[in-house]
Structures are given as C-alpha cells and as structure tokens.
Coordinates of C-alpha atoms and ligand atoms in Angstrom, one line a residue:
M1 CA -0.3 -128.0 -31.7
N2 CA -3.9 -127.5 -30.6
T3 CA -6.5 -125.8 -32.8
N4 CA -9.3 -124.2 -30.8
K5 CA -12.7 -123.3 -32.0
I6 CA -13.5 -120.2 -30.0
T7 CA -17.1 -119.2 -29.5
T8 CA -17.9 -115.6 -30.3
Q9 CA -20.7 -113.1 -30.9
A10 CA -21.2 -111.1 -34.0
F11 CA -20.6 -107.3 -34.1
N12 CA -22.9 -105.5 -36.4
D13 CA -20.5 -102.8 -37.6
Q14 CA -17.9 -104.6 -39.6
K15 CA -18.9 -103.3 -43.0
P16 CA -15.7 -102.5 -45.0
G17 CA -15.6 -99.0 -46.5
T18 CA -13.7 -97.5 -49.4
S19 CA -10.5 -99.2 -48.3
G20 CA -11.2 -102.0 -45.8
L21 CA -12.5 -101.9 -42.3
R22 CA -11.4 -98.7 -40.4
K23 CA -12.3 -98.1 -36.8
K24 CA -10.9 -96.6 -33.6
V25 CA -8.2 -98.7 -32.0
K26 CA -10.5 -99.1 -29.0
V27 CA -13.1 -100.7 -31.2
F28 CA -10.5 -103.2 -32.6
Q29 CA -9.3 -104.0 -29.1
Q30 CA -12.7 -105.3 -28.0
T31 CA -12.6 -109.0 -27.3
N32 CA -13.0 -111.0 -30.6
Y33 CA -13.5 -107.9 -32.7
L34 CA -10.4 -108.4 -34.9
E35 CA -10.8 -112.2 -34.7
N36 CA -14.4 -112.1 -36.0
F37 CA -13.4 -110.0 -39.0
V38 CA -10.3 -112.1 -39.9
Q39 CA -12.4 -115.3 -39.6
S40 CA -15.0 -113.8 -41.9
V41 CA -12.2 -113.0 -44.4
F42 CA -10.8 -116.5 -44.3
H43 CA -14.3 -117.9 -44.6
V44 CA -14.9 -116.0 -47.8
A45 CA -11.4 -116.4 -49.2
E46 CA -11.6 -120.2 -49.1
N47 CA -9.1 -120.5 -51.9
I48 CA -6.2 -119.5 -49.6
K49 CA -6.2 -122.8 -47.8
G50 CA -2.9 -124.5 -48.6
E51 CA -1.6 -121.3 -50.2
T52 CA 0.6 -118.3 -49.4
L53 CA -0.6 -115.2 -47.6
V54 CA 1.3 -111.8 -47.4
L55 CA 0.9 -110.0 -44.1
G56 CA 2.1 -106.6 -42.8
G57 CA 1.1 -103.1 -41.8
D58 CA 2.1 -99.5 -41.6
G59 CA 3.5 -99.9 -38.0
R60 CA 0.8 -98.0 -36.3
Y61 CA -0.3 -98.8 -32.7
Y62 CA -1.8 -102.3 -32.5
N63 CA 0.0 -103.5 -35.7
K64 CA 2.2 -106.1 -33.9
Q65 CA -0.6 -107.4 -31.7
A66 CA -2.9 -107.8 -34.7
I67 CA -0.2 -109.7 -36.6
Q68 CA 0.3 -112.2 -33.8
I69 CA -3.5 -112.8 -33.7
I70 CA -3.8 -113.2 -37.5
L71 CA -0.8 -115.6 -37.7
K72 CA -2.4 -117.9 -35.1
M73 CA -5.7 -117.8 -37.0
A74 CA -4.1 -118.3 -40.4
A75 CA -2.4 -121.5 -39.0
A76 CA -5.7 -122.7 -37.7
N77 CA -7.4 -121.9 -41.1
G78 CA -5.1 -124.1 -43.1
I79 CA -2.9 -121.5 -44.7
A80 CA 0.4 -123.0 -45.8
K81 CA 2.8 -120.1 -45.7
V82 CA 2.7 -116.5 -44.6
L83 CA 5.2 -113.8 -45.7
V84 CA 5.5 -111.2 -43.0
G85 CA 7.5 -108.0 -43.2
Q86 CA 10.2 -107.6 -40.6
N87 CA 8.8 -106.0 -37.4
G88 CA 5.4 -106.4 -39.0
L89 CA 6.1 -103.6 -41.5
L90 CA 5.0 -103.6 -45.1
S91 CA 3.7 -100.7 -47.2
T92 CA 0.5 -101.2 -49.1
P93 CA 2.2 -101.2 -52.5
A94 CA 4.9 -103.6 -51.2
V95 CA 2.2 -106.0 -50.1
S96 CA 0.6 -105.8 -53.6
A97 CA 4.0 -106.4 -55.2
L98 CA 4.8 -109.4 -52.9
I99 CA 1.4 -111.0 -53.6
R100 CA 2.1 -110.8 -57.3
Q101 CA 5.8 -111.9 -57.2
H102 CA 5.2 -114.8 -54.9
K103 CA 1.9 -115.8 -56.5
A104 CA 0.3 -115.6 -53.1
A105 CA -3.5 -116.2 -52.8
G106 CA -3.9 -112.9 -51.0
G107 CA -2.7 -110.4 -48.5
I108 CA -3.8 -108.7 -45.3
I109 CA -2.8 -105.0 -44.8
L110 CA -3.0 -103.5 -41.4
S111 CA -3.5 -99.8 -41.8
A112 CA -5.8 -96.9 -41.5
S113 CA -3.7 -95.1 -44.2
H114 CA -3.6 -91.4 -43.6
N115 CA -5.7 -91.5 -40.5
P116 CA -3.8 -90.8 -37.3
G117 CA -2.4 -93.6 -35.1
G118 CA -2.1 -94.3 -31.4
P119 CA -4.2 -95.8 -28.6
N120 CA -6.9 -93.2 -29.1
A121 CA -6.7 -93.0 -32.9
D122 CA -7.4 -95.3 -35.8
F123 CA -6.7 -98.8 -37.0
G124 CA -7.7 -100.7 -40.1
I125 CA -7.5 -104.0 -41.9
K126 CA -7.9 -104.8 -45.6
F127 CA -7.8 -108.0 -47.6
N128 CA -6.2 -108.0 -51.1
I129 CA -6.8 -110.7 -53.6
N130 CA -4.4 -112.7 -55.7
N131 CA -4.0 -110.0 -58.3
G132 CA -2.5 -107.8 -55.5
G133 CA -5.4 -105.4 -55.4
P134 CA -8.1 -104.6 -52.9
A135 CA -10.9 -107.2 -52.7
P136 CA -13.8 -106.2 -55.0
T137 CA -17.2 -105.3 -53.5
P138 CA -18.9 -108.7 -53.8
F139 CA -16.1 -110.1 -51.7
T140 CA -16.3 -107.4 -49.0
D141 CA -20.1 -107.7 -49.0
A142 CA -19.7 -111.4 -48.3
V143 CA -17.3 -110.7 -45.5
Y144 CA -19.7 -108.3 -43.9
E145 CA -22.6 -110.7 -44.4
Y146 CA -20.7 -113.5 -42.6
S147 CA -19.5 -111.2 -39.8
Q148 CA -23.1 -110.5 -38.9
H149 CA -23.8 -114.0 -37.8
I150 CA -20.4 -115.5 -37.0
S151 CA -20.5 -117.7 -34.0
S152 CA -16.9 -119.1 -33.7
Y153 CA -13.4 -118.7 -35.1
D154 CA -10.4 -120.9 -35.3
M155 CA -7.0 -120.2 -33.6
V156 CA -4.0 -122.4 -32.8
D157 CA -2.6 -122.4 -29.3
S158 CA 0.9 -121.0 -29.8
A159 CA 3.3 -118.5 -28.3
D160 CA 3.8 -115.2 -30.1
I161 CA 6.7 -115.3 -32.5
D162 CA 9.6 -112.9 -32.9
L163 CA 8.8 -110.5 -35.7
D164 CA 12.2 -108.9 -35.7
A165 CA 14.4 -111.8 -36.8
L166 CA 14.6 -112.5 -40.5
G167 CA 14.1 -116.1 -41.4
Q168 CA 11.7 -119.0 -41.2
I169 CA 9.7 -120.3 -38.3
N170 CA 6.7 -122.7 -38.0
I171 CA 3.4 -122.2 -36.3
G172 CA 1.8 -125.6 -36.3
D173 CA 2.0 -126.8 -39.9
M174 CA 2.2 -123.3 -41.3
L175 CA 5.5 -121.8 -42.3
V176 CA 6.1 -118.1 -41.5
E177 CA 8.9 -116.3 -43.4
I178 CA 10.0 -113.0 -42.0
I179 CA 11.3 -111.0 -44.9
D180 CA 13.0 -107.6 -45.4
P181 CA 10.1 -105.3 -46.3
V182 CA 12.1 -103.2 -48.8
T183 CA 14.4 -105.5 -50.9
E184 CA 11.9 -106.8 -53.5
Y185 CA 10.1 -103.5 -53.8
A186 CA 13.3 -101.7 -54.5
E187 CA 14.2 -104.2 -57.1
L188 CA 10.9 -103.7 -58.8
M189 CA 11.4 -99.9 -58.9
S190 CA 14.8 -100.3 -60.5
H191 CA 13.2 -102.0 -63.5
L192 CA 10.7 -99.3 -64.0
F193 CA 12.9 -96.2 -63.7
D194 CA 16.3 -95.2 -64.9
F195 CA 18.2 -95.3 -61.6
N196 CA 21.4 -94.4 -63.3
S197 CA 20.2 -91.0 -64.6
I198 CA 18.5 -90.2 -61.2
K199 CA 21.8 -91.1 -59.5
A200 CA 23.8 -88.9 -61.9
M201 CA 21.4 -86.0 -61.1
F202 CA 22.0 -86.4 -57.3
D203 CA 25.7 -86.7 -58.0
S204 CA 25.7 -83.4 -59.8
G205 CA 24.3 -81.6 -56.8
F206 CA 20.5 -81.9 -57.1
T207 CA 18.9 -82.0 -53.7
M208 CA 15.4 -82.8 -52.5
R209 CA 13.5 -83.6 -49.3
F210 CA 11.2 -86.6 -48.8
D211 CA 8.9 -86.5 -45.8
A212 CA 8.0 -90.0 -44.6
M213 CA 5.8 -88.5 -41.9
H214 CA 7.0 -91.1 -39.4
A215 CA 5.1 -93.7 -41.3
I216 CA 5.9 -96.7 -43.4
T217 CA 7.8 -95.2 -46.3
G218 CA 10.8 -94.2 -44.1
P219 CA 12.7 -97.4 -44.5
Y220 CA 11.7 -97.6 -48.2
A221 CA 12.8 -94.1 -49.0
M222 CA 16.0 -94.4 -47.0
E223 CA 17.1 -97.5 -48.9
I224 CA 16.0 -96.3 -52.4
I225 CA 16.6 -92.5 -52.3
E226 CA 19.5 -92.2 -50.0
N227 CA 21.3 -95.6 -50.2
I228 CA 20.7 -96.7 -53.8
L229 CA 20.2 -93.4 -55.6
G230 CA 22.8 -91.6 -53.5
A231 CA 20.8 -88.6 -52.3
E232 CA 22.6 -86.7 -49.5
P233 CA 22.1 -87.9 -45.9
G234 CA 19.2 -86.1 -44.4
T235 CA 17.2 -86.2 -47.7
V236 CA 14.5 -88.4 -46.0
I237 CA 13.0 -86.6 -43.0
N238 CA 10.8 -88.1 -40.3
A239 CA 12.1 -91.4 -41.5
E240 CA 11.5 -93.6 -38.5
P241 CA 8.1 -95.3 -38.4
L242 CA 6.4 -94.6 -35.1
E243 CA 3.2 -96.1 -33.6
D244 CA 1.6 -92.7 -33.4
F245 CA 3.4 -91.2 -36.4
G246 CA 4.9 -88.7 -34.0
G247 CA 1.5 -87.4 -33.1
G248 CA 0.8 -86.1 -36.6
H249 CA -1.6 -87.0 -39.4
P250 CA 0.4 -89.0 -41.9
D251 CA -1.5 -87.4 -44.7
P252 CA 0.6 -85.9 -47.4
N253 CA -1.1 -82.6 -48.2
L254 CA -0.2 -78.9 -47.8
V255 CA -1.7 -78.8 -44.3
H256 CA -0.3 -81.9 -42.7
A257 CA 3.1 -82.0 -44.5
H258 CA 3.8 -78.3 -43.6
E259 CA 7.3 -79.1 -42.5
L260 CA 8.1 -80.3 -46.0
V261 CA 6.3 -77.3 -47.5
S262 CA 8.4 -74.9 -45.4
L263 CA 11.6 -76.6 -46.6
L264 CA 10.6 -76.0 -50.2
S265 CA 10.0 -72.2 -49.8
N266 CA 11.1 -69.7 -52.4
E267 CA 14.5 -69.3 -50.7
S268 CA 15.1 -73.1 -50.5
T269 CA 18.1 -74.6 -52.1
H270 CA 16.1 -77.8 -52.8
S271 CA 14.5 -78.4 -56.2
F272 CA 12.0 -81.1 -55.2
G273 CA 9.8 -82.2 -52.3
A274 CA 7.7 -85.2 -51.8
A275 CA 5.8 -86.9 -49.0
S276 CA 3.8 -90.1 -48.5
D277 CA 1.1 -91.3 -46.2
G278 CA 0.7 -93.8 -43.4
D279 CA 0.7 -96.9 -45.5
G280 CA 2.8 -95.6 -48.4
D281 CA 0.3 -95.5 -51.2
R282 CA -0.3 -91.8 -51.4
N283 CA 2.1 -89.1 -52.7
M284 CA 2.4 -85.4 -52.6
I285 CA 4.7 -83.7 -55.2
I286 CA 6.0 -80.2 -54.8
G287 CA 8.6 -78.0 -56.4
K288 CA 10.1 -74.8 -55.0
N289 CA 7.1 -73.0 -53.7
F290 CA 5.0 -74.9 -56.2
F291 CA 2.3 -77.5 -55.4
V292 CA 1.4 -80.1 -58.0
T293 CA -2.2 -81.1 -57.7
P294 CA -2.6 -84.9 -57.7
S295 CA -5.0 -84.6 -60.8
D296 CA -2.3 -82.6 -62.7
S297 CA 0.4 -85.0 -61.6
L298 CA -1.6 -87.9 -63.1
A299 CA -2.1 -86.0 -66.4
I300 CA 1.6 -85.1 -66.5
M301 CA 2.6 -88.7 -65.9
A302 CA 0.4 -89.9 -68.7
A303 CA 1.7 -87.3 -71.1
N304 CA 5.4 -88.3 -70.4
A305 CA 5.3 -92.0 -69.4
H306 CA 6.8 -93.1 -72.8
L307 CA 10.0 -91.3 -71.8
L308 CA 10.6 -93.7 -68.9
P309 CA 12.0 -97.2 -69.2
G310 CA 9.1 -99.0 -67.7
Y311 CA 6.6 -97.4 -70.0
K312 CA 8.6 -96.8 -73.2
S313 CA 6.1 -98.7 -75.3
G314 CA 3.4 -96.2 -74.4
L315 CA 0.1 -96.6 -72.4
S316 CA -2.7 -99.0 -73.3
G317 CA -5.2 -96.6 -71.6
V318 CA -5.6 -94.5 -68.4
A319 CA -8.3 -94.2 -65.7
R320 CA -9.2 -91.8 -63.0
S321 CA -11.7 -91.9 -60.2
M322 CA -14.9 -89.9 -61.0
P323 CA -14.1 -86.9 -58.7
T324 CA -10.5 -86.6 -60.0
S325 CA -10.2 -83.6 -62.4
A326 CA -10.5 -84.3 -66.1
A327 CA -6.9 -83.1 -66.8
V328 CA -5.8 -86.7 -67.7
D329 CA -8.8 -87.0 -70.1
R330 CA -7.3 -84.3 -72.3
V331 CA -4.0 -86.1 -72.4
A332 CA -5.7 -89.4 -73.3
E333 CA -7.6 -87.6 -76.1
K334 CA -4.4 -86.3 -77.6
L335 CA -2.7 -89.7 -77.2
G336 CA -5.7 -91.4 -78.8
I337 CA -6.1 -93.8 -75.9
E338 CA -9.1 -94.6 -73.7
C339 CA -9.7 -92.8 -70.4
Y340 CA -12.0 -94.7 -68.0
E341 CA -13.9 -92.9 -65.2
T342 CA -14.4 -95.2 -62.1
P343 CA -15.9 -94.8 -58.7
T344 CA -13.6 -93.7 -55.8
G345 CA -11.3 -96.4 -54.4
W346 CA -8.5 -98.4 -55.9
K347 CA -10.4 -101.6 -56.2
F348 CA -12.2 -100.3 -59.3
F349 CA -8.9 -100.1 -61.2
G350 CA -8.1 -103.8 -60.7
N351 CA -10.1 -105.3 -63.6
L352 CA -9.0 -102.5 -66.0
L353 CA -5.3 -103.2 -65.1
D354 CA -5.7 -107.0 -65.2
D355 CA -7.4 -106.8 -68.6
N356 CA -4.6 -104.5 -69.9
K357 CA -7.2 -101.8 -70.7
I358 CA -5.1 -99.2 -68.8
T359 CA -1.4 -98.8 -67.8
L360 CA -1.7 -95.7 -65.5
C361 CA -4.4 -94.6 -63.1
G362 CA -5.0 -92.2 -60.3
E363 CA -7.2 -90.3 -57.9
E364 CA -7.4 -86.7 -56.7
S365 CA -6.7 -87.8 -53.2
F366 CA -2.9 -87.9 -53.7
G367 CA -2.9 -91.4 -55.3
S368 CA -1.4 -92.6 -58.6
G369 CA -0.1 -95.9 -59.8
S370 CA 0.4 -98.2 -62.7
D371 CA 0.2 -101.8 -63.8
H372 CA 3.3 -102.7 -61.8
V373 CA 1.1 -103.4 -58.8
R374 CA -2.6 -103.2 -58.0
E375 CA -2.5 -100.4 -55.4
K376 CA -1.6 -96.8 -55.6
D377 CA 2.0 -96.3 -54.9
G378 CA 3.5 -93.3 -53.2
L379 CA 7.2 -93.9 -53.7
W380 CA 6.7 -95.0 -57.2
A381 CA 5.1 -91.6 -58.0
V382 CA 8.1 -89.9 -56.4
L383 CA 10.6 -91.9 -58.5
F384 CA 8.5 -91.2 -61.6
W385 CA 8.8 -87.5 -61.0
L386 CA 12.5 -87.8 -60.2
N387 CA 13.1 -89.7 -63.4
L388 CA 11.1 -87.1 -65.3
I389 CA 13.1 -84.2 -63.9
A390 CA 16.3 -86.1 -64.7
I391 CA 15.2 -86.4 -68.3
K392 CA 13.8 -83.0 -68.8
K393 CA 16.3 -81.1 -66.7
Q394 CA 13.6 -78.7 -65.8
S395 CA 12.0 -77.5 -62.5
V396 CA 8.7 -78.9 -61.3
A397 CA 7.0 -75.6 -62.0
K398 CA 8.3 -75.4 -65.6
I399 CA 7.1 -79.0 -66.3
V400 CA 3.7 -78.2 -64.9
T401 CA 3.2 -74.8 -66.6
D402 CA 4.4 -76.2 -69.9
H403 CA 1.8 -78.9 -69.5
W404 CA -0.9 -76.4 -68.9
A405 CA 0.2 -74.3 -71.9
H406 CA -0.2 -77.4 -74.1
F407 CA -3.3 -79.1 -72.6
G408 CA -5.1 -76.2 -70.8
Q409 CA -5.6 -76.1 -67.0
N410 CA -8.2 -77.8 -64.9
Y411 CA -8.6 -75.6 -61.8
Y412 CA -9.6 -77.9 -59.0
C413 CA -10.2 -78.2 -55.3
R414 CA -11.8 -80.4 -52.7
H415 CA -13.6 -79.2 -49.6
D416 CA -14.0 -81.6 -46.8
Y417 CA -16.5 -81.2 -43.9
E418 CA -15.5 -83.7 -41.3
A419 CA -17.2 -85.5 -38.5
I420 CA -20.7 -84.1 -39.3
D421 CA -23.7 -85.9 -37.9
S422 CA -24.4 -89.0 -40.0
Q423 CA -28.1 -88.4 -40.2
I424 CA -27.5 -84.8 -41.4
A425 CA -25.1 -86.0 -44.0
D426 CA -27.4 -88.7 -45.3
D427 CA -30.3 -86.2 -45.4
L428 CA -28.1 -83.7 -47.4
M429 CA -27.2 -86.4 -49.9
L430 CA -30.8 -87.5 -50.2
H431 CA -31.9 -83.9 -50.8
L432 CA -29.4 -83.7 -53.6
V433 CA -30.7 -87.0 -55.2
N434 CA -34.2 -85.7 -55.0
S435 CA -33.2 -82.4 -56.5
L436 CA -31.6 -83.8 -59.6
D437 CA -34.6 -83.4 -61.9
D438 CA -35.1 -79.8 -60.9
L439 CA -31.4 -79.0 -61.2
Q440 CA -31.2 -80.2 -64.8
G441 CA -30.9 -77.2 -67.1
Q442 CA -30.8 -74.7 -64.2
S443 CA -28.6 -71.6 -64.6
F444 CA -26.6 -69.9 -61.9
G445 CA -25.2 -66.7 -63.3
N446 CA -22.9 -67.7 -66.2
Y447 CA -23.1 -71.4 -65.2
R448 CA -25.7 -73.7 -66.6
I449 CA -26.1 -77.3 -65.4
E450 CA -26.1 -79.4 -68.6
N451 CA -26.4 -82.7 -66.9
C452 CA -26.6 -84.1 -63.4
D453 CA -26.8 -87.6 -62.0
N454 CA -26.0 -90.0 -59.2
F455 CA -22.9 -91.6 -60.6
S456 CA -23.2 -95.3 -61.5
Y457 CA -20.4 -97.4 -62.9
T458 CA -20.6 -100.5 -65.1
D459 CA -17.3 -102.3 -65.0
P460 CA -16.3 -102.9 -68.6
V461 CA -14.7 -106.2 -67.8
D462 CA -17.2 -108.1 -65.6
N463 CA -20.2 -105.8 -66.2
S464 CA -20.8 -105.4 -62.5
I465 CA -22.7 -102.3 -61.6
S466 CA -21.8 -99.9 -58.7
S467 CA -24.4 -97.3 -58.2
N468 CA -24.8 -94.4 -55.8
Q469 CA -21.2 -93.3 -56.2
G470 CA -21.6 -89.6 -55.9
I471 CA -23.7 -86.7 -57.2
R472 CA -22.3 -85.0 -60.3
L473 CA -23.3 -81.6 -61.6
L474 CA -21.9 -81.1 -65.1
F475 CA -22.0 -77.6 -66.4
S476 CA -22.1 -76.5 -70.0
D477 CA -18.6 -75.0 -70.0
G478 CA -17.1 -78.3 -68.7
S479 CA -17.1 -77.2 -65.1
R480 CA -18.1 -79.8 -62.5
I481 CA -19.3 -80.1 -58.9
V482 CA -19.3 -83.5 -57.2
Y483 CA -20.6 -84.5 -53.8
R484 CA -20.0 -87.7 -52.0
L485 CA -19.7 -89.1 -48.5
S486 CA -16.3 -90.5 -47.4
G487 CA -16.0 -94.2 -46.9
T488 CA -12.9 -94.1 -44.8
G489 CA -13.7 -91.8 -41.8
T490 CA -14.1 -93.2 -38.3
E491 CA -16.2 -90.4 -36.7
G492 CA -19.6 -89.4 -38.0
A493 CA -19.7 -88.6 -41.7
T494 CA -17.3 -86.6 -43.9
L495 CA -18.8 -84.7 -46.8
R496 CA -16.5 -84.2 -49.7
V497 CA -17.3 -81.5 -52.3
Y498 CA -15.1 -81.4 -55.5
I499 CA -15.1 -78.3 -57.7
E500 CA -13.5 -78.1 -61.1
K501 CA -13.3 -75.6 -63.9
F502 CA -11.4 -76.0 -67.2
E503 CA -9.5 -73.1 -68.8
A504 CA -8.2 -73.9 -72.3
D505 CA -6.1 -70.8 -72.6
V506 CA -4.0 -70.4 -69.5
S507 CA -2.8 -67.0 -70.5
Q508 CA -6.4 -65.8 -70.0
Q509 CA -6.5 -66.5 -66.4
N510 CA -3.9 -66.2 -63.7
G511 CA -5.8 -66.3 -60.4
E512 CA -5.5 -68.3 -57.3
T513 CA -7.5 -71.5 -57.6
Q514 CA -10.0 -70.5 -54.8
N515 CA -10.7 -67.3 -56.6
V516 CA -11.1 -68.8 -60.0
L517 CA -13.5 -71.3 -58.5
S518 CA -15.3 -68.9 -56.1
D519 CA -18.6 -68.7 -58.1
L520 CA -18.7 -72.5 -58.4
I521 CA -17.9 -72.9 -54.7
E522 CA -20.8 -70.7 -53.9
I523 CA -23.1 -72.7 -56.2
A524 CA -21.9 -75.9 -54.6
N525 CA -22.7 -74.6 -51.1
N526 CA -26.1 -73.3 -52.1
V527 CA -27.3 -76.3 -54.1
A528 CA -26.5 -78.7 -51.2
Q529 CA -27.5 -76.2 -48.5
I530 CA -24.3 -77.0 -46.7
K531 CA -24.3 -74.1 -44.3
T532 CA -27.9 -74.4 -43.2
R533 CA -27.9 -78.2 -42.9
T534 CA -24.5 -78.7 -41.3
G535 CA -24.1 -75.4 -39.4
R536 CA -20.6 -75.3 -40.8
M537 CA -19.5 -72.0 -42.3
D538 CA -16.3 -73.3 -43.8
P539 CA -14.8 -76.7 -44.8
D540 CA -12.4 -78.3 -42.3
V541 CA -9.8 -79.1 -45.0
I542 CA -9.3 -77.6 -48.4
T543 CA -7.0 -79.5 -50.8
Ligands
LIG1 C1 -10.4 -91.7 -49.6 C2 -10.1 -91.1 -50.9 C3 -10.0 -92.2 -52.0 C4 -9.0 -93.2 -51.6 C5 -9.3 -93.8 -50.2 C6 -8.3 -94.8 -49.7 O1 -11.6 -92.3 -49.6 O2 -11.0 -90.1 -51.2 O3 -9.7 -91.6 -53.2 O4 -9.0 -94.3 -52.5 O5 -9.4 -92.7 -49.3 O6 -7.0 -94.2 -49.7 P1 -13.0 -91.6 -49.0 O7 -14.0 -92.7 -49.2 O8 -12.7 -91.2 -47.6 O9 -13.2 -90.4 -49.9 V1 -5.9 -94.6 -48.5 O10 -4.4 -94.0 -48.9 O11 -6.7 -93.8 -47.2 O12 -6.0 -96.3 -48.3
LIG2 CO1 -3.0 -94.7 -47.9

C-alpha cells in the first residue's frame, strides 16, 4: 500500500481550547484542515508509533468522514492498531475507559460536545493521552505550534472501510478493530455500582426518564438502563444518535432538555430524570419538579460515595473547577479530606487522579466523574444517583434538602453572554484585571470584597503553572463572583459570570436562587460594566 506525503499549507487558527479544537463544520471541511491538525497531533504524540489508538466520536455530522481520514493517516504514521467504535460511535468516557483497559497510547475523540451538530453547526477533535484523559496544555501548545508551520502530512492510499461491521480489517500494516461501543463500558459500570439493588428498584415499580438528546448516550443508556437494569421500555427518550441531534442543542440543562423537564413535572408519575450531552460526558439530574445543581450533585456524591460498592473505602480527596460552587468544599472539610480547586477543563484533574490525590471531581457545567476514567462521565453520574436512591429509598428532593440541612446551601448560578464581539470581551476582561487593585476592600451595600485575583493554578503534582484562569471576587461573607471567557465557543466570545452565596442555616432563607443572588448579580454587572460594554441587557442563558 502506498504512503503519500501530501503537501499542505498551515492554517493559523488551530489552537485547541478548553476541550480540543472546536470549529464550524465548514471550517473542518476545508481542504487539509482536519489533516493538518491530525498530523500535528501525531507529530507531537510520537510515542504512539507501533502502539494502539482508540478512535470514535459522538456521531455528529462529519464524524464518519473524519474517521476515514484519520484511519488512513494513522496507518501512514506507523500506528499498529486502532480500536474504533461501531459506526464510528464512542462516548467521551468510553474512549477514556478503552484507552485505559487496552493500555492504548492515546485516543482521538470527534465531538463538539454540547454544541449543535449538522452541516452548518459545529465539529471538534480532541486527543487524549495514555492515562485516558485530555492532553495537558504543553501537549496542546506543541500541537498548535506545529500546526502553524506544517508543510506536509502522511496518508496511505486506501479505500474507505466499512465502519458498521464488527471485526478486524487491515489498512496497510495497521490493524483496525471495530468494537461494540457499549460492552466494555457497561462492564466497568457494573463493578462500580450495585446493579442488583438498582434492578430491584425498577422491578418494584420505580420509573424514570433518561433523555439522550439524540446524541451518543442513546445506545449506552438503552443497554444499561433498559436492557441490563430492567427499566421499562420507553425509559430512554430521544435514544437514536442523529447527525444533527434532531436539530436540538445536546446540552443537558433546564433550557435545552425541556422535554425531560416537562416529563418530571409535579403531576409526573416518574421519580427521577436525567440527561446527557452530545459526547456523553455531562449529566443533568432532576427529581419531580426539582433540579439538582451540578455543584450540589458533586457535593452530595462526595458525602455519600462510601455507601456505593466502587467507593466503599472512602475518598482520597476531591476536586472542583474554580467556578464550581464551594458546596463540595464543605463536605471535604467534614470528611477531613483535601479539596483541590483547579482551572476549568477536565485536563486539570488528570494528575490529581493519577497521583491518587482525589477520587471524585466535578465542574459546575454539568460534569462529574471519578478515578474510574479520566473524563467526566454522564451516565456514570446517573447510575451513581440511581444507586444512591436505591440505597436511601428517598426522593431526589429529600436527598438534596437533607444535604443542605446538614452542610448549608450554596446558592449558585451562571450567566452566559454568547457570541459577543471578541474585542469587546477581551477589553472587558482587561478592564477587570486592571481594576483588581481598586476592587480590593471595596464595599457594595452589605457585601465587601475581601480578596480578588486573576486565578492562577500550580499543579501539585508536576508544579506546572496555569495563569489567567478567570477573575475571582471573594467577599467577606464567603460569596463569590467569577468572570471568565469560554474556551469552547465557535462564534465570537462567550462571557461566563458565576455568582455564589453561602447560607449556613437553610431555614433562614427560602427564596428562589435568582432572588437570593439578586444583589450579587447587580454587583457583578456593575463591576464588569457588562451592559454598557456589550450592549446586552440580559444573559443569553442562565443555569
Ligand atoms: C465548558 C465548561 C467546562 C467544560 C468544557 C468542556 O468550557 O465551562 O467546565 O470542561 O466546556 O465540556 P468553557 O471554556 O466553554 O467554559 V464538554 O462536555 O463541552 O467537552
Ligand atoms: Co461534553
């Protein structure tokens, strides 16, 4: 089989963001665009020559074409074996699990996660290293650097292969194994959770709905929740992965998973609702007319993990991303374990997990996970909650309100201003950085800024420093305001503002989150001059 060296010209916009390279499909479809990036990855990940690679994606538009291109390039770049999910499908956590189980040198995930799919929507590509987690910043920086002056890439001359048929096939000297995307992942879950007690709960009439949002978790949830655990047929809705996710945003929040939310109204006969995102790493947990914030979910998991088979010896420590509420910090304090605060993005949890400094970790953006993989894991979180409900035999609302009664409540919300002009967004952030000295010690009504900074993280394992990770205003009563720009958007800039207030005695306050936080929200707007600078009167999304 011929290997060709194909001449190319560099693109200057291949800098990976929070979670790999995300662009419009049309950008990826430019001649050599995907190829350049893949060659840059193979160049930096030299150690994958002669090794195994895991490859799959969330099934969005351009997934299959990209897989055929990557396979031909992998063969030309000396990779010995590629494990590919059938039909090109693999969830992000399943890729992470497969890398670990098969001692692969890395994996490539094709997804733009919760961003919409289709010819006019988004595509993405991400490289994970041999621990199963997203490549760390020095790696992605090196990929970007190489992509800026790449002049050729390698590709074998070969026909496309059939991605639908399980089994093995060769491309040149490289072996391709098409595997069932679900089997090994389901096996892993069965060791972490007490499937028998969850099954018994379904057998006794417990019902739930899981919204796969026409994304990757459909096949996983069908197999695990309906087939293995015996939930009634129809439990998994929107189960079929579609290239455009049925036209929706595969983003599990109250806005985009409204179908699920309406199925869990007060009159509902179901006790539990859950949803996952495009690539299966996010989760939303709801009870009957009751939303569990992701930050609370993480804290509740930490407080109860020892009750579940996979975590019965307790937690070594926990971690949360900086903007995530401090609810889990209070649990860690009571458990007497360390709580680490990392920058946004799962790659920062990798070292802590590898070094056994933490067992559980999570982000406010509907992500949680544990040391079983090196990605956040949507279905894992859903099974965690199901197992917890089976043990406690209580409603979601009762579990959460009991938690608040014991630990206090962190009122929390995030305001997103999407697709604002990049220059305006950069100026707004710069203005905040320049205001830090003046803000220190300033009072706004009852709130006084005790401390403020531009968050910088020193990795406790390798001592690497990640600076410029978001502006934090820390108030004397424990309230916080955080500002940062998204690293996953594909249009202009997205400003995220995170607002949090702690209430130790929950009987004192019973308001709606937006009301409890209203003073802080106003402070957040004024300090950053959001309205005057962006011209936006309200956020696009509130979560
Ligand atoms: C967002 C979230 C972040 C998450 C990232 C990838 O990043 O805020 O917590 O890790 O998405 O998640 P940003 O930079 O846009 O705020 V996923 O499920 O989209 O891969
Ligand atoms: Co995702």
